[in-house]
PDB file of N, CA and C in Angstrom:
ATOM      1  N   MET A   1     -26.826  -6.514 -81.376  1.00 72.00           N
ATOM      2  CA  MET A   1     -27.453  -6.453 -80.046  1.00 72.00           C
ATOM      3  C   MET A   1     -28.813  -5.696 -80.220  1.00 72.00           C
ATOM      4  N   ALA A   2     -29.808  -6.273 -79.801  1.00 88.00           N
ATOM      5  CA  ALA A   2     -31.229  -5.768 -79.985  1.00 88.00           C
ATOM      6  C   ALA A   2     -31.445  -4.476 -79.249  1.00 88.00           C
ATOM      7  N   VAL A   3     -30.715  -4.184 -78.215  1.00 90.00           N
ATOM      8  CA  VAL A   3     -30.815  -2.924 -77.493  1.00 90.00           C
ATOM      9  C   VAL A   3     -30.459  -1.757 -78.432  1.00 90.00           C
ATOM     10  N   ARG A   4     -29.548  -1.924 -79.317  1.00 88.00           N
ATOM     11  CA  ARG A   4     -29.115  -0.878 -80.277  1.00 88.00           C
ATOM     12  C   ARG A   4     -30.276  -0.462 -81.171  1.00 88.00           C
ATOM     13  N   ASN A   5     -31.300  -1.326 -81.308  1.00 89.00           N
ATOM     14  CA  ASN A   5     -32.435  -1.114 -82.154  1.00 89.00           C
ATOM     15  C   ASN A   5     -33.587  -0.532 -81.304  1.00 89.00           C
ATOM     16  N   GLY A   6     -33.348  -0.270 -80.036  1.00 90.00           N
ATOM     17  CA  GLY A   6     -34.404   0.286 -79.134  1.00 90.00           C
ATOM     18  C   GLY A   6     -35.347  -0.764 -78.649  1.00 90.00           C
ATOM     19  N   ASP A   7     -34.969  -2.013 -78.550  1.00 90.00           N
ATOM     20  CA  ASP A   7     -35.750  -3.115 -78.098  1.00 90.00           C
ATOM     21  C   ASP A   7     -35.836  -3.042 -76.557  1.00 90.00           C
ATOM     22  N   HIS A   8     -36.994  -2.626 -76.040  1.00 94.00           N
ATOM     23  CA  HIS A   8     -37.179  -2.540 -74.604  1.00 94.00           C
ATOM     24  C   HIS A   8     -37.117  -3.875 -73.910  1.00 94.00           C
ATOM     25  N   ALA A   9     -37.601  -4.926 -74.453  1.00 95.00           N
ATOM     26  CA  ALA A   9     -37.598  -6.270 -73.939  1.00 95.00           C
ATOM     27  C   ALA A   9     -36.161  -6.757 -73.724  1.00 95.00           C
ATOM     28  N   ALA A  10     -35.325  -6.470 -74.751  1.00 94.00           N
ATOM     29  CA  ALA A  10     -33.950  -6.829 -74.660  1.00 94.00           C
ATOM     30  C   ALA A  10     -33.193  -6.098 -73.575  1.00 94.00           C
ATOM     31  N   PHE A  11     -33.504  -4.845 -73.484  1.00 95.00           N
ATOM     32  CA  PHE A  11     -32.853  -4.047 -72.390  1.00 95.00           C
ATOM     33  C   PHE A  11     -33.336  -4.519 -71.063  1.00 95.00           C
ATOM     34  N   GLN A  12     -34.621  -4.860 -70.913  1.00 96.00           N
ATOM     35  CA  GLN A  12     -35.127  -5.335 -69.611  1.00 96.00           C
ATOM     36  C   GLN A  12     -34.455  -6.708 -69.264  1.00 96.00           C
ATOM     37  N   ALA A  13     -34.259  -7.564 -70.180  1.00 96.00           N
ATOM     38  CA  ALA A  13     -33.533  -8.817 -69.979  1.00 96.00           C
ATOM     39  C   ALA A  13     -32.180  -8.580 -69.533  1.00 96.00           C
ATOM     40  N   LEU A  14     -31.431  -7.634 -70.103  1.00 96.00           N
ATOM     41  CA  LEU A  14     -30.084  -7.248 -69.669  1.00 96.00           C
ATOM     42  C   LEU A  14     -30.112  -6.756 -68.184  1.00 96.00           C
ATOM     43  N   TYR A  15     -30.981  -5.850 -68.031  1.00 97.00           N
ATOM     44  CA  TYR A  15     -31.154  -5.317 -66.647  1.00 97.00           C
ATOM     45  C   TYR A  15     -31.455  -6.355 -65.588  1.00 97.00           C
ATOM     46  N   ASP A  16     -32.370  -7.187 -65.958  1.00 98.00           N
ATOM     47  CA  ASP A  16     -32.780  -8.348 -65.002  1.00 98.00           C
ATOM     48  C   ASP A  16     -31.547  -9.216 -64.690  1.00 98.00           C
ATOM     49  N   ARG A  17     -30.732  -9.473 -65.780  1.00 97.00           N
ATOM     50  CA  ARG A  17     -29.696 -10.448 -65.645  1.00 97.00           C
ATOM     51  C   ARG A  17     -28.464  -9.776 -64.865  1.00 97.00           C
ATOM     52  N   TYR A  18     -28.161  -8.534 -65.121  1.00 98.00           N
ATOM     53  CA  TYR A  18     -26.959  -7.968 -64.648  1.00 98.00           C
ATOM     54  C   TYR A  18     -27.089  -6.883 -63.556  1.00 98.00           C
ATOM     55  N   SER A  19     -28.321  -6.470 -63.194  1.00 98.00           N
ATOM     56  CA  SER A  19     -28.433  -5.323 -62.285  1.00 98.00           C
ATOM     57  C   SER A  19     -27.827  -5.729 -60.842  1.00 98.00           C
ATOM     58  N   GLY A  20     -28.070  -6.982 -60.505  1.00 98.00           N
ATOM     59  CA  GLY A  20     -27.528  -7.344 -59.183  1.00 98.00           C
ATOM     60  C   GLY A  20     -25.978  -7.241 -59.127  1.00 98.00           C
ATOM     61  N   SER A  21     -25.350  -7.704 -60.185  1.00 98.00           N
ATOM     62  CA  SER A  21     -23.867  -7.639 -60.259  1.00 98.00           C
ATOM     63  C   SER A  21     -23.463  -6.198 -60.413  1.00 98.00           C
ATOM     64  N   VAL A  22     -24.140  -5.359 -61.080  1.00 98.00           N
ATOM     65  CA  VAL A  22     -23.741  -3.979 -61.177  1.00 98.00           C
ATOM     66  C   VAL A  22     -23.865  -3.241 -59.867  1.00 98.00           C
ATOM     67  N   VAL A  23     -24.965  -3.485 -59.159  1.00 98.00           N
ATOM     68  CA  VAL A  23     -25.086  -2.886 -57.778  1.00 98.00           C
ATOM     69  C   VAL A  23     -24.027  -3.373 -56.847  1.00 98.00           C
ATOM     70  N   GLY A  24     -23.727  -4.715 -56.959  1.00 98.00           N
ATOM     71  CA  GLY A  24     -22.711  -5.297 -56.095  1.00 98.00           C
ATOM     72  C   GLY A  24     -21.323  -4.691 -56.320  1.00 98.00           C
ATOM     73  N   VAL A  25     -20.936  -4.512 -57.564  1.00 98.00           N
ATOM     74  CA  VAL A  25     -19.628  -3.900 -57.928  1.00 98.00           C
ATOM     75  C   VAL A  25     -19.572  -2.509 -57.423  1.00 98.00           C
ATOM     76  N   ALA A  26     -20.671  -1.773 -57.682  1.00 98.00           N
ATOM     77  CA  ALA A  26     -20.665  -0.319 -57.214  1.00 98.00           C
ATOM     78  C   ALA A  26     -20.621  -0.293 -55.665  1.00 98.00           C
ATOM     79  N   GLN A  27     -21.401  -1.160 -54.984  1.00 98.00           N
ATOM     80  CA  GLN A  27     -21.369  -1.167 -53.554  1.00 98.00           C
ATOM     81  C   GLN A  27     -20.007  -1.504 -52.958  1.00 98.00           C
ATOM     82  N   SER A  28     -19.303  -2.421 -53.654  1.00 98.00           N
ATOM     83  CA  SER A  28     -18.000  -2.715 -53.101  1.00 98.00           C
ATOM     84  C   SER A  28     -16.978  -1.614 -53.222  1.00 98.00           C
ATOM     85  N   VAL A  29     -17.265  -0.689 -54.163  1.00 97.00           N
ATOM     86  CA  VAL A  29     -16.416   0.503 -54.271  1.00 97.00           C
ATOM     87  C   VAL A  29     -16.863   1.655 -53.346  1.00 97.00           C
ATOM     88  N   VAL A  30     -18.087   1.918 -53.337  1.00 97.00           N
ATOM     89  CA  VAL A  30     -18.577   3.141 -52.585  1.00 97.00           C
ATOM     90  C   VAL A  30     -19.045   2.852 -51.224  1.00 97.00           C
ATOM     91  N   ARG A  31     -19.301   1.544 -50.885  1.00 96.00           N
ATOM     92  CA  ARG A  31     -19.654   1.146 -49.524  1.00 96.00           C
ATOM     93  C   ARG A  31     -20.965   1.755 -49.026  1.00 96.00           C
ATOM     94  N   ASP A  32     -21.870   1.980 -49.963  1.00 97.00           N
ATOM     95  CA  ASP A  32     -23.191   2.588 -49.606  1.00 97.00           C
ATOM     96  C   ASP A  32     -24.223   2.080 -50.551  1.00 97.00           C
ATOM     97  N   ARG A  33     -25.230   1.332 -50.086  1.00 98.00           N
ATOM     98  CA  ARG A  33     -26.091   0.701 -50.931  1.00 98.00           C
ATOM     99  C   ARG A  33     -26.980   1.665 -51.752  1.00 98.00           C
ATOM    100  N   ALA A  34     -27.450   2.727 -51.152  1.00 97.00           N
ATOM    101  CA  ALA A  34     -28.257   3.718 -51.840  1.00 97.00           C
ATOM    102  C   ALA A  34     -27.461   4.352 -52.937  1.00 97.00           C
ATOM    103  N   VAL A  35     -26.213   4.748 -52.717  1.00 97.00           N
ATOM    104  CA  VAL A  35     -25.367   5.351 -53.716  1.00 97.00           C
ATOM    105  C   VAL A  35     -25.140   4.286 -54.849  1.00 97.00           C
ATOM    106  N   ALA A  36     -24.861   3.072 -54.458  1.00 98.00           N
ATOM    107  CA  ALA A  36     -24.580   1.991 -55.479  1.00 98.00           C
ATOM    108  C   ALA A  36     -25.815   1.764 -56.364  1.00 98.00           C
ATOM    109  N   GLU A  37     -26.980   1.919 -55.783  1.00 98.00           N
ATOM    110  CA  GLU A  37     -28.210   1.729 -56.706  1.00 98.00           C
ATOM    111  C   GLU A  37     -28.329   2.939 -57.584  1.00 98.00           C
ATOM    112  N   ASP A  38     -27.956   4.168 -57.176  1.00 98.00           N
ATOM    113  CA  ASP A  38     -27.975   5.295 -58.033  1.00 98.00           C
ATOM    114  C   ASP A  38     -26.921   5.160 -59.203  1.00 98.00           C
ATOM    115  N   ILE A  39     -25.835   4.607 -58.808  1.00 98.00           N
ATOM    116  CA  ILE A  39     -24.765   4.398 -59.885  1.00 98.00           C
ATOM    117  C   ILE A  39     -25.305   3.356 -60.834  1.00 98.00           C
ATOM    118  N   ALA A  40     -25.881   2.224 -60.378  1.00 98.00           N
ATOM    119  CA  ALA A  40     -26.422   1.299 -61.285  1.00 98.00           C
ATOM    120  C   ALA A  40     -27.468   1.925 -62.261  1.00 98.00           C
ATOM    121  N   HIS A  41     -28.308   2.744 -61.642  1.00 98.00           N
ATOM    122  CA  HIS A  41     -29.347   3.390 -62.486  1.00 98.00           C
ATOM    123  C   HIS A  41     -28.685   4.139 -63.568  1.00 98.00           C
ATOM    124  N   ASP A  42     -27.679   5.011 -63.212  1.00 98.00           N
ATOM    125  CA  ASP A  42     -26.961   5.831 -64.134  1.00 98.00           C
ATOM    126  C   ASP A  42     -26.348   4.971 -65.256  1.00 98.00           C
ATOM    127  N   VAL A  43     -25.584   3.882 -64.789  1.00 98.00           N
ATOM    128  CA  VAL A  43     -24.983   3.048 -65.770  1.00 98.00           C
ATOM    129  C   VAL A  43     -25.928   2.486 -66.819  1.00 98.00           C
ATOM    130  N   PHE A  44     -27.038   1.968 -66.327  1.00 98.00           N
ATOM    131  CA  PHE A  44     -28.018   1.359 -67.243  1.00 98.00           C
ATOM    132  C   PHE A  44     -28.651   2.387 -68.141  1.00 98.00           C
ATOM    133  N   LEU A  45     -28.987   3.545 -67.499  1.00 97.00           N
ATOM    134  CA  LEU A  45     -29.612   4.662 -68.318  1.00 97.00           C
ATOM    135  C   LEU A  45     -28.627   5.175 -69.444  1.00 97.00           C
ATOM    136  N   ASN A  46     -27.352   5.283 -69.091  1.00 97.00           N
ATOM    137  CA  ASN A  46     -26.406   5.662 -70.120  1.00 97.00           C
ATOM    138  C   ASN A  46     -26.300   4.686 -71.136  1.00 97.00           C
ATOM    139  N   PHE A  47     -26.306   3.425 -70.823  1.00 97.00           N
ATOM    140  CA  PHE A  47     -26.221   2.385 -71.830  1.00 97.00           C
ATOM    141  C   PHE A  47     -27.504   2.449 -72.759  1.00 97.00           C
ATOM    142  N   TRP A  48     -28.670   2.641 -72.125  1.00 96.00           N
ATOM    143  CA  TRP A  48     -29.890   2.662 -72.952  1.00 96.00           C
ATOM    144  C   TRP A  48     -29.818   3.911 -73.945  1.00 96.00           C
ATOM    145  N   ARG A  49     -29.299   5.032 -73.427  1.00 96.00           N
ATOM    146  CA  ARG A  49     -29.168   6.165 -74.304  1.00 96.00           C
ATOM    147  C   ARG A  49     -28.073   6.055 -75.366  1.00 96.00           C
ATOM    148  N   ASN A  50     -27.055   5.258 -75.044  1.00 96.00           N
ATOM    149  CA  ASN A  50     -25.900   5.167 -75.940  1.00 96.00           C
ATOM    150  C   ASN A  50     -25.376   3.748 -76.056  1.00 96.00           C
ATOM    151  N   PRO A  51     -26.179   2.830 -76.584  1.00 95.00           N
ATOM    152  CA  PRO A  51     -25.688   1.386 -76.594  1.00 95.00           C
ATOM    153  C   PRO A  51     -24.516   1.170 -77.495  1.00 95.00           C
ATOM    154  N   GLU A  52     -24.149   2.140 -78.379  1.00 95.00           N
ATOM    155  CA  GLU A  52     -22.982   2.027 -79.210  1.00 95.00           C
ATOM    156  C   GLU A  52     -21.674   2.123 -78.422  1.00 95.00           C
ATOM    157  N   ALA A  53     -21.813   2.561 -77.175  1.00 96.00           N
ATOM    158  CA  ALA A  53     -20.619   2.689 -76.375  1.00 96.00           C
ATOM    159  C   ALA A  53     -19.952   1.305 -76.205  1.00 96.00           C
ATOM    160  N   TYR A  54     -20.757   0.236 -76.156  1.00 95.00           N
ATOM    161  CA  TYR A  54     -20.214  -1.105 -76.065  1.00 95.00           C
ATOM    162  C   TYR A  54     -19.872  -1.554 -77.399  1.00 95.00           C
ATOM    163  N   GLU A  55     -18.582  -1.999 -77.551  1.00 94.00           N
ATOM    164  CA  GLU A  55     -18.100  -2.518 -78.797  1.00 94.00           C
ATOM    165  C   GLU A  55     -17.797  -3.966 -78.657  1.00 94.00           C
ATOM    166  N   PRO A  56     -18.679  -4.868 -79.219  1.00 94.00           N
ATOM    167  CA  PRO A  56     -18.491  -6.241 -79.056  1.00 94.00           C
ATOM    168  C   PRO A  56     -17.147  -6.881 -79.445  1.00 94.00           C
ATOM    169  N   ALA A  57     -16.504  -6.253 -80.355  1.00 95.00           N
ATOM    170  CA  ALA A  57     -15.207  -6.750 -80.808  1.00 95.00           C
ATOM    171  C   ALA A  57     -14.127  -6.558 -79.670  1.00 95.00           C
ATOM    172  N   ARG A  58     -14.396  -5.771 -78.700  1.00 93.00           N
ATOM    173  CA  ARG A  58     -13.435  -5.531 -77.560  1.00 93.00           C
ATOM    174  C   ARG A  58     -13.642  -6.378 -76.390  1.00 93.00           C
ATOM    175  N   GLY A  59     -14.650  -7.237 -76.433  1.00 95.00           N
ATOM    176  CA  GLY A  59     -14.780  -8.161 -75.225  1.00 95.00           C
ATOM    177  C   GLY A  59     -16.190  -8.382 -74.929  1.00 95.00           C
ATOM    178  N   GLN A  60     -16.412  -9.175 -73.928  1.00 96.00           N
ATOM    179  CA  GLN A  60     -17.814  -9.517 -73.435  1.00 96.00           C
ATOM    180  C   GLN A  60     -18.561  -8.424 -72.886  1.00 96.00           C
ATOM    181  N   PHE A  61     -19.899  -8.379 -73.027  1.00 96.00           N
ATOM    182  CA  PHE A  61     -20.737  -7.316 -72.567  1.00 96.00           C
ATOM    183  C   PHE A  61     -20.611  -7.152 -71.083  1.00 96.00           C
ATOM    184  N   VAL A  62     -20.625  -8.354 -70.341  1.00 97.00           N
ATOM    185  CA  VAL A  62     -20.681  -8.215 -68.881  1.00 97.00           C
ATOM    186  C   VAL A  62     -19.389  -7.638 -68.345  1.00 97.00           C
ATOM    187  N   ALA A  63     -18.224  -7.933 -68.976  1.00 97.00           N
ATOM    188  CA  ALA A  63     -16.945  -7.416 -68.570  1.00 97.00           C
ATOM    189  C   ALA A  63     -16.947  -5.890 -68.831  1.00 97.00           C
ATOM    190  N   TRP A  64     -17.476  -5.410 -69.929  1.00 98.00           N
ATOM    191  CA  TRP A  64     -17.607  -4.017 -70.233  1.00 98.00           C
ATOM    192  C   TRP A  64     -18.476  -3.352 -69.266  1.00 98.00           C
ATOM    193  N   LEU A  65     -19.598  -3.853 -69.031  1.00 98.00           N
ATOM    194  CA  LEU A  65     -20.627  -3.283 -68.142  1.00 98.00           C
ATOM    195  C   LEU A  65     -20.040  -3.082 -66.735  1.00 98.00           C
ATOM    196  N   LEU A  66     -19.409  -4.187 -66.171  1.00 98.00           N
ATOM    197  CA  LEU A  66     -18.820  -4.041 -64.811  1.00 98.00           C
ATOM    198  C   LEU A  66     -17.620  -3.092 -64.823  1.00 98.00           C
ATOM    199  N   ARG A  67     -16.846  -2.957 -65.854  1.00 98.00           N
ATOM    200  CA  ARG A  67     -15.783  -2.049 -65.887  1.00 98.00           C
ATOM    201  C   ARG A  67     -16.335  -0.570 -65.806  1.00 98.00           C
ATOM    202  N   VAL A  68     -17.370  -0.379 -66.624  1.00 98.00           N
ATOM    203  CA  VAL A  68     -18.035   0.907 -66.628  1.00 98.00           C
ATOM    204  C   VAL A  68     -18.593   1.298 -65.225  1.00 98.00           C
ATOM    205  N   THR A  69     -19.089   0.299 -64.637  1.00 98.00           N
ATOM    206  CA  THR A  69     -19.673   0.508 -63.260  1.00 98.00           C
ATOM    207  C   THR A  69     -18.576   0.847 -62.286  1.00 98.00           C
ATOM    208  N   ARG A  70     -17.476   0.109 -62.369  1.00 98.00           N
ATOM    209  CA  ARG A  70     -16.374   0.301 -61.377  1.00 98.00           C
ATOM    210  C   ARG A  70     -15.790   1.767 -61.698  1.00 98.00           C
ATOM    211  N   ASN A  71     -15.609   2.088 -62.874  1.00 98.00           N
ATOM    212  CA  ASN A  71     -15.100   3.473 -63.247  1.00 98.00           C
ATOM    213  C   ASN A  71     -16.055   4.574 -62.726  1.00 98.00           C
ATOM    214  N   ARG A  72     -17.369   4.388 -62.944  1.00 98.00           N
ATOM    215  CA  ARG A  72     -18.372   5.398 -62.532  1.00 98.00           C
ATOM    216  C   ARG A  72     -18.366   5.458 -60.953  1.00 98.00           C
ATOM    217  N   SER A  73     -18.192   4.311 -60.298  1.00 98.00           N
ATOM    218  CA  SER A  73     -18.136   4.310 -58.853  1.00 98.00           C
ATOM    219  C   SER A  73     -16.956   5.108 -58.266  1.00 98.00           C
ATOM    220  N   ILE A  74     -15.788   4.930 -58.958  1.00 97.00           N
ATOM    221  CA  ILE A  74     -14.597   5.660 -58.576  1.00 97.00           C
ATOM    222  C   ILE A  74     -14.830   7.125 -58.775  1.00 97.00           C
ATOM    223  N   ASP A  75     -15.450   7.454 -59.882  1.00 96.00           N
ATOM    224  CA  ASP A  75     -15.683   8.886 -60.152  1.00 96.00           C
ATOM    225  C   ASP A  75     -16.539   9.518 -59.099  1.00 96.00           C
ATOM    226  N   VAL A  76     -17.601   8.723 -58.606  1.00 96.00           N
ATOM    227  CA  VAL A  76     -18.501   9.195 -57.537  1.00 96.00           C
ATOM    228  C   VAL A  76     -17.676   9.384 -56.261  1.00 96.00           C
ATOM    229  N   LEU A  77     -16.784   8.446 -55.925  1.00 94.00           N
ATOM    230  CA  LEU A  77     -15.937   8.593 -54.781  1.00 94.00           C
ATOM    231  C   LEU A  77     -15.067   9.804 -54.790  1.00 94.00           C
ATOM    232  N   ARG A  78     -14.491  10.048 -55.907  1.00 93.00           N
ATOM    233  CA  ARG A  78     -13.590  11.227 -56.096  1.00 93.00           C
ATOM    234  C   ARG A  78     -14.341  12.509 -55.845  1.00 93.00           C
ATOM    235  N   LYS A  79     -15.588  12.630 -56.374  1.00 93.00           N
ATOM    236  CA  LYS A  79     -16.330  13.801 -56.203  1.00 93.00           C
ATOM    237  C   LYS A  79     -16.781  13.990 -54.784  1.00 93.00           C
ATOM    238  N   ARG A  80     -16.927  12.923 -54.009  1.00 87.00           N
ATOM    239  CA  ARG A  80     -17.320  13.044 -52.632  1.00 87.00           C
ATOM    240  C   ARG A  80     -16.212  13.359 -51.608  1.00 87.00           C
ATOM    241  N   GLN A  81     -14.998  13.314 -52.065  1.00 79.00           N
ATOM    242  CA  GLN A  81     -13.775  13.554 -51.136  1.00 79.00           C
ATOM    243  C   GLN A  81     -13.748  15.073 -50.861  1.00 79.00           C
ATOM    244  N   PRO A  82     -13.431  15.405 -49.609  1.00 77.00           N
ATOM    245  CA  PRO A  82     -13.353  16.776 -49.255  1.00 77.00           C
ATOM    246  C   PRO A  82     -12.232  17.500 -49.914  1.00 77.00           C
ATOM    247  N   VAL A  83     -12.374  18.763 -50.217  1.00 69.00           N
ATOM    248  CA  VAL A  83     -11.317  19.601 -50.825  1.00 69.00           C
ATOM    249  C   VAL A  83     -10.345  20.031 -49.726  1.00 69.00           C
ATOM    250  N   PRO A  84      -9.031  19.814 -49.861  1.00 71.00           N
ATOM    251  CA  PRO A  84      -8.086  20.185 -48.908  1.00 71.00           C
ATOM    252  C   PRO A  84      -8.092  21.753 -48.651  1.00 71.00           C
ATOM    253  N   LEU A  85      -7.943  22.119 -47.386  1.00 65.00           N
ATOM    254  CA  LEU A  85      -8.003  23.622 -47.101  1.00 65.00           C
ATOM    255  C   LEU A  85      -7.044  24.388 -47.992  1.00 65.00           C
ATOM    256  N   GLY A  86      -5.909  23.917 -48.182  1.00 67.00           N
ATOM    257  CA  GLY A  86      -4.935  24.741 -49.023  1.00 67.00           C
ATOM    258  C   GLY A  86      -5.445  24.982 -50.398  1.00 67.00           C
ATOM    259  N   ALA A  87      -6.290  24.090 -50.936  1.00 62.00           N
ATOM    260  CA  ALA A  87      -6.834  24.333 -52.314  1.00 62.00           C
ATOM    261  C   ALA A  87      -7.866  25.428 -52.320  1.00 62.00           C
ATOM    262  N   LEU A  88      -8.383  25.787 -51.157  1.00 60.00           N
ATOM    263  CA  LEU A  88      -9.295  26.816 -51.106  1.00 60.00           C
ATOM    264  C   LEU A  88      -8.737  28.248 -50.942  1.00 60.00           C
ATOM    265  N   GLY A  89      -7.436  28.283 -50.817  1.00 63.00           N
ATOM    266  CA  GLY A  89      -6.771  29.541 -50.657  1.00 63.00           C
ATOM    267  C   GLY A  89      -6.589  30.077 -49.245  1.00 63.00           C
ATOM    268  N   THR A  90      -6.691  29.127 -48.270  1.00 57.00           N
ATOM    269  CA  THR A  90      -6.553  29.428 -46.867  1.00 57.00           C
ATOM    270  C   THR A  90      -5.585  28.380 -46.243  1.00 57.00           C
ATOM    271  N   SER A  91      -4.970  28.814 -45.188  1.00 55.00           N
ATOM    272  CA  SER A  91      -4.100  27.865 -44.489  1.00 55.00           C
ATOM    273  C   SER A  91      -4.922  27.065 -43.599  1.00 55.00           C
ATOM    274  N   ALA A  92      -4.351  26.063 -42.889  1.00 55.00           N
ATOM    275  CA  ALA A  92      -5.080  25.123 -42.052  1.00 55.00           C
ATOM    276  C   ALA A  92      -5.702  25.872 -40.861  1.00 55.00           C
ATOM    277  N   ASP A  93      -5.108  26.998 -40.437  1.00 56.00           N
ATOM    278  CA  ASP A  93      -5.726  27.757 -39.303  1.00 56.00           C
ATOM    279  C   ASP A  93      -6.686  28.849 -39.779  1.00 56.00           C
ATOM    280  N   GLY A  94      -6.997  28.913 -41.088  1.00 55.00           N
ATOM    281  CA  GLY A  94      -8.014  29.779 -41.559  1.00 55.00           C
ATOM    282  C   GLY A  94      -7.513  31.106 -42.125  1.00 55.00           C
ATOM    283  N   ASP A  95      -6.177  31.457 -41.970  1.00 55.00           N
ATOM    284  CA  ASP A  95      -5.641  32.624 -42.470  1.00 55.00           C
ATOM    285  C   ASP A  95      -5.557  32.533 -44.036  1.00 55.00           C
ATOM    286  N   ALA A  96      -5.849  33.688 -44.696  1.00 54.00           N
ATOM    287  CA  ALA A  96      -5.739  33.713 -46.147  1.00 54.00           C
ATOM    288  C   ALA A  96      -4.345  33.642 -46.532  1.00 54.00           C
ATOM    289  N   LEU A  97      -4.036  32.881 -47.613  1.00 51.00           N
ATOM    290  CA  LEU A  97      -2.771  32.751 -48.128  1.00 51.00           C
ATOM    291  C   LEU A  97      -2.533  33.837 -49.150  1.00 51.00           C
ATOM    292  N   ASP A  98      -1.310  34.354 -49.119  1.00 51.00           N
ATOM    293  CA  ASP A  98      -0.924  35.439 -50.087  1.00 51.00           C
ATOM    294  C   ASP A  98      -0.209  34.878 -51.318  1.00 51.00           C
TER     295      ASP A  98
END
């Protein structure tokens, strides 16, 4: 894969071909277009920095890319969920737990 050799044109071609699908998968998970675009940016940037993460022997590039996108989107959702009050060391009514 030419991207592994730092080929900017090859990376641009991959981005042009798959960015819509990547944003679409992310948006289907996070339900927010702006967040989905940020996730897509992160996914492509991480691939540019570490193209060896994709192992051709394990399957098609697009399947790998969309799986990475889905996993990253789920991670973003998990980080956005509120922390339960009990996890903060207080009860629901605000009293400190002993």
